[in-house]
């Protein structure tokens, strides 16, 4: 049985105006005919599954009704970074057909047969929920929206208008492949009946001083569990832009290191410390070693993040180890290839070093000889 704490809250927007909704919010748009459209608010419009394809669009006028969906913590994005991840995750789906969306959602945890049975409406709803929470499950948002609409409709015996549009809780259905999430502890220490589905920082005045049932230790434990689960849910959802930025950073660092090594070799060549053949070989060795470090750093970062499930730490440790190992193997490879090809340059050929014999040198030599005799 699904815990009652695992419920979405649907808040009706005043006059169907979606302007107050923030980027990354899950919106339910209702037409005059009563049909619903599940959409995600972007900074420059809306995203939804329409006409069998994921696409963006604009709304030029107010709708008969609209609502915003609030997910329970820790599924709801809390920070600006997590909201940006929601938008980025949604933009990665633009242009996909229905079957492609179903395949992605099935890989994220929901049963493919359940999506096919629910039709495009369920696929669209689950897709938006996946963008917001990072998990694929049926939250029954459409039912929660309709229930909230019925509750907010004025009745004949009502004495006064309600102070605000009520919210409707609705627990999601639990697919068998998502049982690992539903069996976690969502007790009163983490989520309670007064939880409004928003982040802890969004709550205002919900509890008076000294009114909490648990002590400080219970609150701290619950907060740590909540944040740990939120980190686990949002880990790895940074999108292709973050991975590309990491690759560019690694290539930039290794490129600068290669530039410094080449400049160092050129300086030695200018001082006749090495000859032209040695300069060429060292340039080749530095280039191969730098490439090996860059590739090793990228591969090590990926492996390290998977082996050490701590954001940034695993990637840094894996990147350092991978760069060291990659550089060592690449350097050994190029040196071995040079030895096998017989192209190891000899130093000292064609270079004559002259030592100037001046009076000062002789004077110093006399001093040293005198000290040796004593």
JSON list of C-alpha atoms in Angstrom, two decimals, residues 7-11 25 68-79 83 167 169 190-192 194-204 206 223 226:
[
{"chain": "A", "resi": 7, "resn": "UNK", "atom": "CA", "xyz": [0.89, 12.62, -2.73]},
{"chain": "A", "resi": 8, "resn": "UNK", "atom": "CA", "xyz": [0.87, 15.52, -5.13]},
{"chain": "A", "resi": 9, "resn": "UNK", "atom": "CA", "xyz": [-0.91, 18.74, -4.30]},
{"chain": "A", "resi": 10, "resn": "UNK", "atom": "CA", "xyz": [-2.79, 20.62, -7.01]},
{"chain": "A", "resi": 11, "resn": "UNK", "atom": "CA", "xyz": [-3.14, 24.36, -6.58]},
{"chain": "A", "resi": 25, "resn": "UNK", "atom": "CA", "xyz": [6.61, 23.87, -12.72]},
{"chain": "A", "resi": 68, "resn": "UNK", "atom": "CA", "xyz": [0.18, 23.90, -10.75]},
{"chain": "A", "resi": 69, "resn": "UNK", "atom": "CA", "xyz": [1.26, 20.53, -9.36]},
{"chain": "A", "resi": 70, "resn": "UNK", "atom": "CA", "xyz": [3.37, 20.40, -6.19]},
{"chain": "A", "resi": 71, "resn": "UNK", "atom": "CA", "xyz": [5.31, 17.21, -5.56]},
{"chain": "A", "resi": 72, "resn": "UNK", "atom": "CA", "xyz": [6.23, 16.00, -2.09]},
{"chain": "A", "resi": 73, "resn": "UNK", "atom": "CA", "xyz": [9.76, 16.42, -0.85]},
{"chain": "A", "resi": 74, "resn": "UNK", "atom": "CA", "xyz": [12.28, 15.06, -1.71]},
{"chain": "A", "resi": 75, "resn": "UNK", "atom": "CA", "xyz": [10.90, 14.57, -5.22]},
{"chain": "A", "resi": 76, "resn": "UNK", "atom": "CA", "xyz": [10.24, 18.28, -5.70]},
{"chain": "A", "resi": 77, "resn": "UNK", "atom": "CA", "xyz": [13.19, 20.36, -6.95]},
{"chain": "A", "resi": 78, "resn": "UNK", "atom": "CA", "xyz": [14.30, 22.75, -4.23]},
{"chain": "A", "resi": 79, "resn": "UNK", "atom": "CA", "xyz": [17.31, 24.71, -5.47]},
{"chain": "A", "resi": 83, "resn": "UNK", "atom": "CA", "xyz": [15.03, 23.70, -11.31]},
{"chain": "A", "resi": 167, "resn": "UNK", "atom": "CA", "xyz": [-5.25, 22.00, -2.72]},
{"chain": "A", "resi": 169, "resn": "UNK", "atom": "CA", "xyz": [-3.81, 15.51, -2.30]},
{"chain": "A", "resi": 190, "resn": "UNK", "atom": "CA", "xyz": [10.22, 13.67, 7.12]},
{"chain": "A", "resi": 191, "resn": "UNK", "atom": "CA", "xyz": [6.75, 14.35, 5.77]},
{"chain": "A", "resi": 192, "resn": "UNK", "atom": "CA", "xyz": [3.76, 15.14, 7.96]},
{"chain": "A", "resi": 194, "resn": "UNK", "atom": "CA", "xyz": [1.08, 19.83, 7.39]},
{"chain": "A", "resi": 195, "resn": "UNK", "atom": "CA", "xyz": [3.60, 19.37, 4.58]},
{"chain": "A", "resi": 196, "resn": "UNK", "atom": "CA", "xyz": [2.43, 21.40, 1.57]},
{"chain": "A", "resi": 197, "resn": "UNK", "atom": "CA", "xyz": [4.58, 19.61, -0.99]},
{"chain": "A", "resi": 198, "resn": "UNK", "atom": "CA", "xyz": [7.02, 22.50, -1.28]},
{"chain": "A", "resi": 199, "resn": "UNK", "atom": "CA", "xyz": [10.66, 22.68, -0.32]},
{"chain": "A", "resi": 200, "resn": "UNK", "atom": "CA", "xyz": [11.42, 23.35, 3.35]},
{"chain": "A", "resi": 201, "resn": "UNK", "atom": "CA", "xyz": [12.65, 26.82, 2.43]},
{"chain": "A", "resi": 202, "resn": "UNK", "atom": "CA", "xyz": [9.28, 27.70, 0.86]},
{"chain": "A", "resi": 203, "resn": "UNK", "atom": "CA", "xyz": [7.22, 27.06, 3.96]},
{"chain": "A", "resi": 204, "resn": "UNK", "atom": "CA", "xyz": [6.31, 30.14, 5.96]},
{"chain": "A", "resi": 206, "resn": "UNK", "atom": "CA", "xyz": [3.66, 26.54, 9.38]},
{"chain": "A", "resi": 223, "resn": "UNK", "atom": "CA", "xyz": [16.53, 16.36, 7.13]},
{"chain": "A", "resi": 226, "resn": "UNK", "atom": "CA", "xyz": [15.54, 13.81, 2.96]}
]
